[in-house]
């Protein structure tokens, strides 16, 4: 890795580096904000489709299937499995595939958190 000497750079070079870093970080935070919005929307959508009323908590047939059957373990463990896939295969995935898996992970996390 090349050494970077900060004393020899001019103010203009520093401004270009700062601008590039700023735009990169804005993009990263934009993706994370969109992932958080997808997680919230998936959690809200799953919760509203699985519960009929709140005062005595009554589940719909979909809610009974999702939360009272062995399928609940799939819902609970699916985000963990996707994290394993992402962490073991991140060097072999293309950037679009990794980004798609991030969106899927965001939605799965929302479905998993909907029971809370």
Short mmCIF file of N, CA and C in Angstrom, two decimals:
data_model
loop_
_atom_site.label_atom_id
_atom_site.label_comp_id
_atom_site.label_asym_id
_atom_site.label_seq_id
_atom_site.Cartn_x
_atom_site.Cartn_y
_atom_site.Cartn_z
N UNK A 1 0.84 -1.17 0.00
CA UNK A 1 0.00 0.00 0.00
C UNK A 1 0.89 1.23 0.00
N UNK A 2 0.57 2.19 -0.81
CA UNK A 2 1.40 3.38 -0.96
C UNK A 2 1.22 4.30 0.24
N UNK A 3 2.29 4.94 0.59
CA UNK A 3 2.25 5.91 1.68
C UNK A 3 1.69 7.22 1.13
N UNK A 4 0.89 7.90 1.93
CA UNK A 4 0.33 9.18 1.52
C UNK A 4 0.87 10.25 2.45
N UNK A 5 1.56 11.22 1.89
CA UNK A 5 2.16 12.28 2.69
C UNK A 5 1.21 13.47 2.70
N UNK A 6 0.66 13.77 3.87
CA UNK A 6 -0.31 14.85 3.98
C UNK A 6 0.35 16.22 3.92
N UNK A 7 1.64 16.31 4.21
CA UNK A 7 2.31 17.60 4.18
C UNK A 7 2.53 18.11 2.76
N UNK A 8 2.62 17.23 1.78
CA UNK A 8 2.91 17.67 0.42
C UNK A 8 1.66 17.97 -0.40
N UNK A 9 0.49 17.65 0.11
CA UNK A 9 -0.72 17.91 -0.68
C UNK A 9 -1.13 19.38 -0.56
N UNK A 10 -1.71 19.88 -1.62
CA UNK A 10 -2.18 21.27 -1.61
C UNK A 10 -3.59 21.32 -1.05
N UNK A 11 -4.07 22.51 -0.83
CA UNK A 11 -5.43 22.67 -0.33
C UNK A 11 -6.45 22.15 -1.34
N UNK A 12 -6.17 22.34 -2.62
CA UNK A 12 -7.10 21.89 -3.66
C UNK A 12 -7.19 20.36 -3.67
N UNK A 13 -6.04 19.69 -3.51
CA UNK A 13 -6.06 18.23 -3.47
C UNK A 13 -6.82 17.74 -2.24
N UNK A 14 -6.63 18.41 -1.12
CA UNK A 14 -7.36 18.04 0.10
C UNK A 14 -8.86 18.23 -0.06
N UNK A 15 -9.25 19.31 -0.75
CA UNK A 15 -10.67 19.56 -0.97
C UNK A 15 -11.29 18.50 -1.86
N UNK A 16 -10.54 18.05 -2.87
CA UNK A 16 -11.03 16.99 -3.76
C UNK A 16 -11.20 15.68 -2.99
N UNK A 17 -10.23 15.36 -2.14
CA UNK A 17 -10.33 14.14 -1.33
C UNK A 17 -11.51 14.23 -0.38
N UNK A 18 -11.69 15.38 0.28
CA UNK A 18 -12.81 15.56 1.21
C UNK A 18 -14.15 15.46 0.49
N UNK A 19 -14.23 16.03 -0.71
CA UNK A 19 -15.49 15.96 -1.47
C UNK A 19 -15.81 14.53 -1.86
N UNK A 20 -14.81 13.77 -2.28
CA UNK A 20 -15.04 12.38 -2.64
C UNK A 20 -15.46 11.54 -1.44
N UNK A 21 -14.82 11.76 -0.30
CA UNK A 21 -15.18 11.04 0.91
C UNK A 21 -16.59 11.41 1.36
N UNK A 22 -16.93 12.68 1.25
CA UNK A 22 -18.27 13.13 1.65
C UNK A 22 -19.35 12.49 0.78
N UNK A 23 -19.15 12.44 -0.52
CA UNK A 23 -20.16 11.85 -1.40
C UNK A 23 -20.27 10.34 -1.16
N UNK A 24 -19.14 9.69 -0.89
CA UNK A 24 -19.16 8.25 -0.60
C UNK A 24 -19.94 7.97 0.68
N UNK A 25 -19.68 8.74 1.73
CA UNK A 25 -20.37 8.53 3.00
C UNK A 25 -21.86 8.87 2.89
N UNK A 26 -22.22 9.87 2.10
CA UNK A 26 -23.63 10.17 1.89
C UNK A 26 -24.34 9.00 1.21
N UNK A 27 -23.67 8.37 0.26
CA UNK A 27 -24.24 7.20 -0.42
C UNK A 27 -24.41 6.04 0.56
N UNK A 28 -23.41 5.80 1.40
CA UNK A 28 -23.49 4.72 2.38
C UNK A 28 -24.64 4.96 3.34
N UNK A 29 -24.75 6.17 3.88
CA UNK A 29 -25.84 6.46 4.81
C UNK A 29 -27.19 6.43 4.12
N UNK A 30 -27.24 6.78 2.84
CA UNK A 30 -28.49 6.66 2.09
C UNK A 30 -28.94 5.21 1.97
N UNK A 31 -27.99 4.31 1.66
CA UNK A 31 -28.32 2.88 1.60
C UNK A 31 -28.78 2.36 2.96
N UNK A 32 -28.10 2.76 4.01
CA UNK A 32 -28.47 2.29 5.34
C UNK A 32 -29.85 2.83 5.76
N UNK A 33 -30.14 4.06 5.41
CA UNK A 33 -31.46 4.63 5.71
C UNK A 33 -32.56 3.92 4.93
N UNK A 34 -32.28 3.60 3.66
CA UNK A 34 -33.27 2.86 2.87
C UNK A 34 -33.47 1.45 3.42
N UNK A 35 -32.39 0.82 3.88
CA UNK A 35 -32.50 -0.51 4.49
C UNK A 35 -33.33 -0.45 5.76
N UNK A 36 -33.15 0.59 6.55
CA UNK A 36 -33.93 0.75 7.77
C UNK A 36 -35.40 0.98 7.45
N UNK A 37 -35.68 1.75 6.41
CA UNK A 37 -37.08 1.97 5.98
C UNK A 37 -37.71 0.67 5.50
N UNK A 38 -36.97 -0.14 4.75
CA UNK A 38 -37.49 -1.43 4.29
C UNK A 38 -37.77 -2.34 5.48
N UNK A 39 -36.86 -2.35 6.47
CA UNK A 39 -37.07 -3.16 7.67
C UNK A 39 -38.33 -2.74 8.40
N UNK A 40 -38.52 -1.45 8.57
CA UNK A 40 -39.72 -0.96 9.25
C UNK A 40 -40.99 -1.26 8.48
N UNK A 41 -40.96 -1.08 7.17
CA UNK A 41 -42.14 -1.36 6.36
C UNK A 41 -42.49 -2.85 6.37
N UNK A 42 -41.47 -3.71 6.31
CA UNK A 42 -41.72 -5.15 6.34
C UNK A 42 -42.26 -5.57 7.70
N UNK A 43 -41.74 -5.02 8.78
CA UNK A 43 -42.23 -5.35 10.12
C UNK A 43 -43.67 -4.89 10.30
N UNK A 44 -43.97 -3.67 9.87
CA UNK A 44 -45.33 -3.15 10.00
C UNK A 44 -46.30 -3.94 9.13
N UNK A 45 -45.92 -4.22 7.89
CA UNK A 45 -46.79 -4.97 7.00
C UNK A 45 -47.05 -6.39 7.48
N UNK A 46 -46.03 -7.04 7.99
CA UNK A 46 -46.20 -8.39 8.50
C UNK A 46 -47.07 -8.38 9.75
N UNK A 47 -46.84 -7.44 10.64
CA UNK A 47 -47.64 -7.37 11.87
C UNK A 47 -49.11 -7.10 11.57
N UNK A 48 -49.38 -6.15 10.67
CA UNK A 48 -50.78 -5.83 10.39
C UNK A 48 -51.49 -6.96 9.65
N UNK A 49 -50.74 -7.79 8.92
CA UNK A 49 -51.40 -8.90 8.23
C UNK A 49 -51.53 -10.15 9.10
N UNK A 50 -50.90 -10.17 10.27
CA UNK A 50 -50.98 -11.35 11.13
C UNK A 50 -51.84 -11.14 12.36
N UNK A 51 -52.26 -9.91 12.66
CA UNK A 51 -53.04 -9.64 13.87
C UNK A 51 -54.38 -9.04 13.48
N UNK A 52 -55.47 -9.61 14.08
CA UNK A 52 -56.81 -9.07 13.81
C UNK A 52 -57.14 -7.93 14.77
N UNK A 53 -56.94 -8.14 16.06
CA UNK A 53 -57.22 -7.10 17.04
C UNK A 53 -56.15 -7.13 18.13
N UNK A 54 -55.99 -5.98 18.78
CA UNK A 54 -54.92 -5.87 19.78
C UNK A 54 -55.40 -6.07 21.20
N UNK A 55 -56.65 -5.66 21.52
CA UNK A 55 -57.06 -5.73 22.91
C UNK A 55 -57.03 -7.16 23.44
N UNK A 56 -57.81 -8.12 22.90
CA UNK A 56 -57.35 -9.49 23.10
C UNK A 56 -56.58 -9.85 21.83
N UNK A 57 -55.32 -10.10 21.94
CA UNK A 57 -54.48 -10.35 20.77
C UNK A 57 -54.99 -11.57 20.02
N UNK A 58 -55.51 -11.33 18.83
CA UNK A 58 -56.08 -12.40 18.00
C UNK A 58 -55.29 -12.47 16.70
N UNK A 59 -54.81 -13.64 16.39
CA UNK A 59 -54.04 -13.84 15.18
C UNK A 59 -54.93 -14.26 14.02
N UNK A 60 -54.54 -13.84 12.82
CA UNK A 60 -55.20 -14.31 11.61
C UNK A 60 -54.67 -15.71 11.30
N UNK A 61 -55.29 -16.42 10.35
CA UNK A 61 -54.71 -17.72 9.97
C UNK A 61 -53.26 -17.61 9.48
N UNK A 62 -52.94 -16.53 8.80
CA UNK A 62 -51.55 -16.31 8.38
C UNK A 62 -50.65 -16.12 9.60
N UNK A 63 -51.13 -15.40 10.60
CA UNK A 63 -50.38 -15.19 11.83
C UNK A 63 -50.16 -16.47 12.60
N UNK A 64 -51.19 -17.32 12.64
CA UNK A 64 -51.02 -18.61 13.31
C UNK A 64 -49.99 -19.47 12.58
N UNK A 65 -50.02 -19.44 11.25
CA UNK A 65 -49.04 -20.20 10.48
C UNK A 65 -47.64 -19.65 10.69
N UNK A 66 -47.51 -18.34 10.73
CA UNK A 66 -46.19 -17.71 10.83
C UNK A 66 -45.59 -17.79 12.23
N UNK A 67 -46.43 -17.65 13.27
CA UNK A 67 -45.90 -17.52 14.62
C UNK A 67 -46.12 -18.74 15.51
N UNK A 68 -47.05 -19.62 15.18
CA UNK A 68 -47.34 -20.75 16.05
C UNK A 68 -46.93 -22.10 15.48
N UNK A 69 -46.49 -22.13 14.25
CA UNK A 69 -46.06 -23.39 13.64
C UNK A 69 -44.53 -23.45 13.65
N UNK A 70 -43.95 -24.57 13.23
CA UNK A 70 -42.48 -24.63 13.13
C UNK A 70 -41.88 -23.63 12.14
N UNK A 71 -42.71 -23.01 11.32
CA UNK A 71 -42.23 -21.98 10.40
C UNK A 71 -41.61 -20.80 11.15
N UNK A 72 -42.00 -20.63 12.41
CA UNK A 72 -41.44 -19.51 13.20
C UNK A 72 -39.93 -19.61 13.32
N UNK A 73 -39.39 -20.83 13.35
CA UNK A 73 -37.94 -20.99 13.44
C UNK A 73 -37.26 -20.53 12.16
N UNK A 74 -37.91 -20.76 11.03
CA UNK A 74 -37.37 -20.25 9.77
C UNK A 74 -37.37 -18.73 9.77
N UNK A 75 -38.45 -18.15 10.27
CA UNK A 75 -38.55 -16.69 10.33
C UNK A 75 -37.50 -16.11 11.27
N UNK A 76 -37.26 -16.79 12.38
CA UNK A 76 -36.29 -16.29 13.36
C UNK A 76 -34.86 -16.44 12.85
N UNK A 77 -34.54 -17.57 12.21
CA UNK A 77 -33.17 -17.86 11.84
C UNK A 77 -32.78 -17.45 10.42
N UNK A 78 -33.72 -17.03 9.61
CA UNK A 78 -33.40 -16.64 8.23
C UNK A 78 -32.43 -15.45 8.16
N UNK A 79 -32.59 -14.40 8.97
CA UNK A 79 -31.58 -13.33 8.90
C UNK A 79 -30.17 -13.80 9.27
N UNK A 80 -30.07 -14.68 10.24
CA UNK A 80 -28.76 -15.21 10.61
C UNK A 80 -28.14 -16.01 9.47
N UNK A 81 -28.96 -16.82 8.80
CA UNK A 81 -28.45 -17.59 7.66
C UNK A 81 -27.99 -16.67 6.53
N UNK A 82 -28.72 -15.60 6.30
CA UNK A 82 -28.33 -14.67 5.24
C UNK A 82 -27.05 -13.91 5.61
N UNK A 83 -26.87 -13.61 6.88
CA UNK A 83 -25.61 -12.98 7.31
C UNK A 83 -24.45 -13.92 7.05
N UNK A 84 -24.64 -15.22 7.32
CA UNK A 84 -23.58 -16.19 7.06
C UNK A 84 -23.24 -16.25 5.57
N UNK A 85 -24.27 -16.26 4.72
CA UNK A 85 -24.05 -16.28 3.27
C UNK A 85 -23.29 -15.03 2.83
N UNK A 86 -23.71 -13.88 3.34
CA UNK A 86 -23.03 -12.64 2.98
C UNK A 86 -21.59 -12.61 3.46
N UNK A 87 -21.35 -13.05 4.68
CA UNK A 87 -19.99 -12.96 5.21
C UNK A 87 -19.05 -13.97 4.57
N UNK A 88 -19.53 -15.15 4.25
CA UNK A 88 -18.65 -16.14 3.64
C UNK A 88 -18.45 -15.91 2.14
N UNK A 89 -19.42 -15.28 1.48
CA UNK A 89 -19.31 -15.13 0.04
C UNK A 89 -19.11 -13.73 -0.46
N UNK A 90 -18.78 -12.80 0.43
CA UNK A 90 -18.70 -11.39 0.02
C UNK A 90 -17.60 -11.15 -1.00
N UNK A 91 -16.53 -11.92 -0.96
CA UNK A 91 -15.45 -11.73 -1.93
C UNK A 91 -15.79 -12.28 -3.30
N UNK A 92 -16.74 -13.19 -3.38
CA UNK A 92 -17.13 -13.77 -4.67
C UNK A 92 -18.37 -13.13 -5.27
N UNK A 93 -19.09 -12.33 -4.50
CA UNK A 93 -20.32 -11.71 -4.99
C UNK A 93 -20.02 -10.44 -5.77
N UNK A 94 -20.82 -10.19 -6.78
CA UNK A 94 -20.71 -8.90 -7.46
C UNK A 94 -21.35 -7.84 -6.57
N UNK A 95 -21.09 -6.59 -6.87
CA UNK A 95 -21.65 -5.52 -6.03
C UNK A 95 -23.17 -5.47 -6.12
N UNK A 96 -23.73 -5.75 -7.29
CA UNK A 96 -25.19 -5.74 -7.41
C UNK A 96 -25.81 -6.91 -6.66
N UNK A 97 -25.16 -8.07 -6.66
CA UNK A 97 -25.67 -9.21 -5.90
C UNK A 97 -25.59 -8.95 -4.40
N UNK A 98 -24.50 -8.35 -3.94
CA UNK A 98 -24.37 -8.02 -2.53
C UNK A 98 -25.40 -6.99 -2.11
N UNK A 99 -25.66 -6.02 -2.97
CA UNK A 99 -26.67 -5.01 -2.66
C UNK A 99 -28.06 -5.64 -2.64
N UNK A 100 -28.35 -6.53 -3.56
CA UNK A 100 -29.64 -7.23 -3.55
C UNK A 100 -29.82 -8.07 -2.31
N UNK A 101 -28.77 -8.74 -1.88
CA UNK A 101 -28.85 -9.52 -0.64
C UNK A 101 -29.03 -8.62 0.58
N UNK A 102 -28.48 -7.42 0.53
CA UNK A 102 -28.71 -6.46 1.62
C UNK A 102 -30.17 -6.06 1.70
N UNK A 103 -30.82 -5.83 0.55
CA UNK A 103 -32.24 -5.48 0.56
C UNK A 103 -33.08 -6.66 1.06
N UNK A 104 -32.73 -7.87 0.64
CA UNK A 104 -33.44 -9.06 1.13
C UNK A 104 -33.24 -9.21 2.63
N UNK A 105 -32.02 -8.99 3.11
CA UNK A 105 -31.73 -9.06 4.53
C UNK A 105 -32.56 -8.04 5.30
N UNK A 106 -32.69 -6.83 4.77
CA UNK A 106 -33.48 -5.80 5.44
C UNK A 106 -34.93 -6.23 5.58
N UNK A 107 -35.49 -6.80 4.51
CA UNK A 107 -36.88 -7.26 4.57
C UNK A 107 -37.03 -8.45 5.52
N UNK A 108 -36.10 -9.40 5.47
CA UNK A 108 -36.17 -10.55 6.38
C UNK A 108 -36.04 -10.12 7.84
N UNK A 109 -35.22 -9.15 8.10
CA UNK A 109 -35.09 -8.66 9.47
C UNK A 109 -36.39 -8.02 9.93
N UNK A 110 -37.08 -7.31 9.04
CA UNK A 110 -38.37 -6.75 9.40
C UNK A 110 -39.40 -7.81 9.70
N UNK A 111 -39.44 -8.86 8.89
CA UNK A 111 -40.38 -9.97 9.15
C UNK A 111 -40.04 -10.64 10.46
N UNK A 112 -38.75 -10.82 10.73
CA UNK A 112 -38.32 -11.46 11.97
C UNK A 112 -38.66 -10.60 13.19
N UNK A 113 -38.51 -9.30 13.07
CA UNK A 113 -38.80 -8.41 14.20
C UNK A 113 -40.27 -8.11 14.36
N UNK A 114 -41.12 -8.50 13.42
CA UNK A 114 -42.54 -8.18 13.50
C UNK A 114 -43.21 -8.85 14.69
N UNK A 115 -42.68 -9.92 15.18
CA UNK A 115 -43.31 -10.58 16.32
C UNK A 115 -43.03 -9.87 17.63
N UNK A 116 -42.08 -8.95 17.65
CA UNK A 116 -41.79 -8.24 18.88
C UNK A 116 -42.79 -7.14 19.10
#
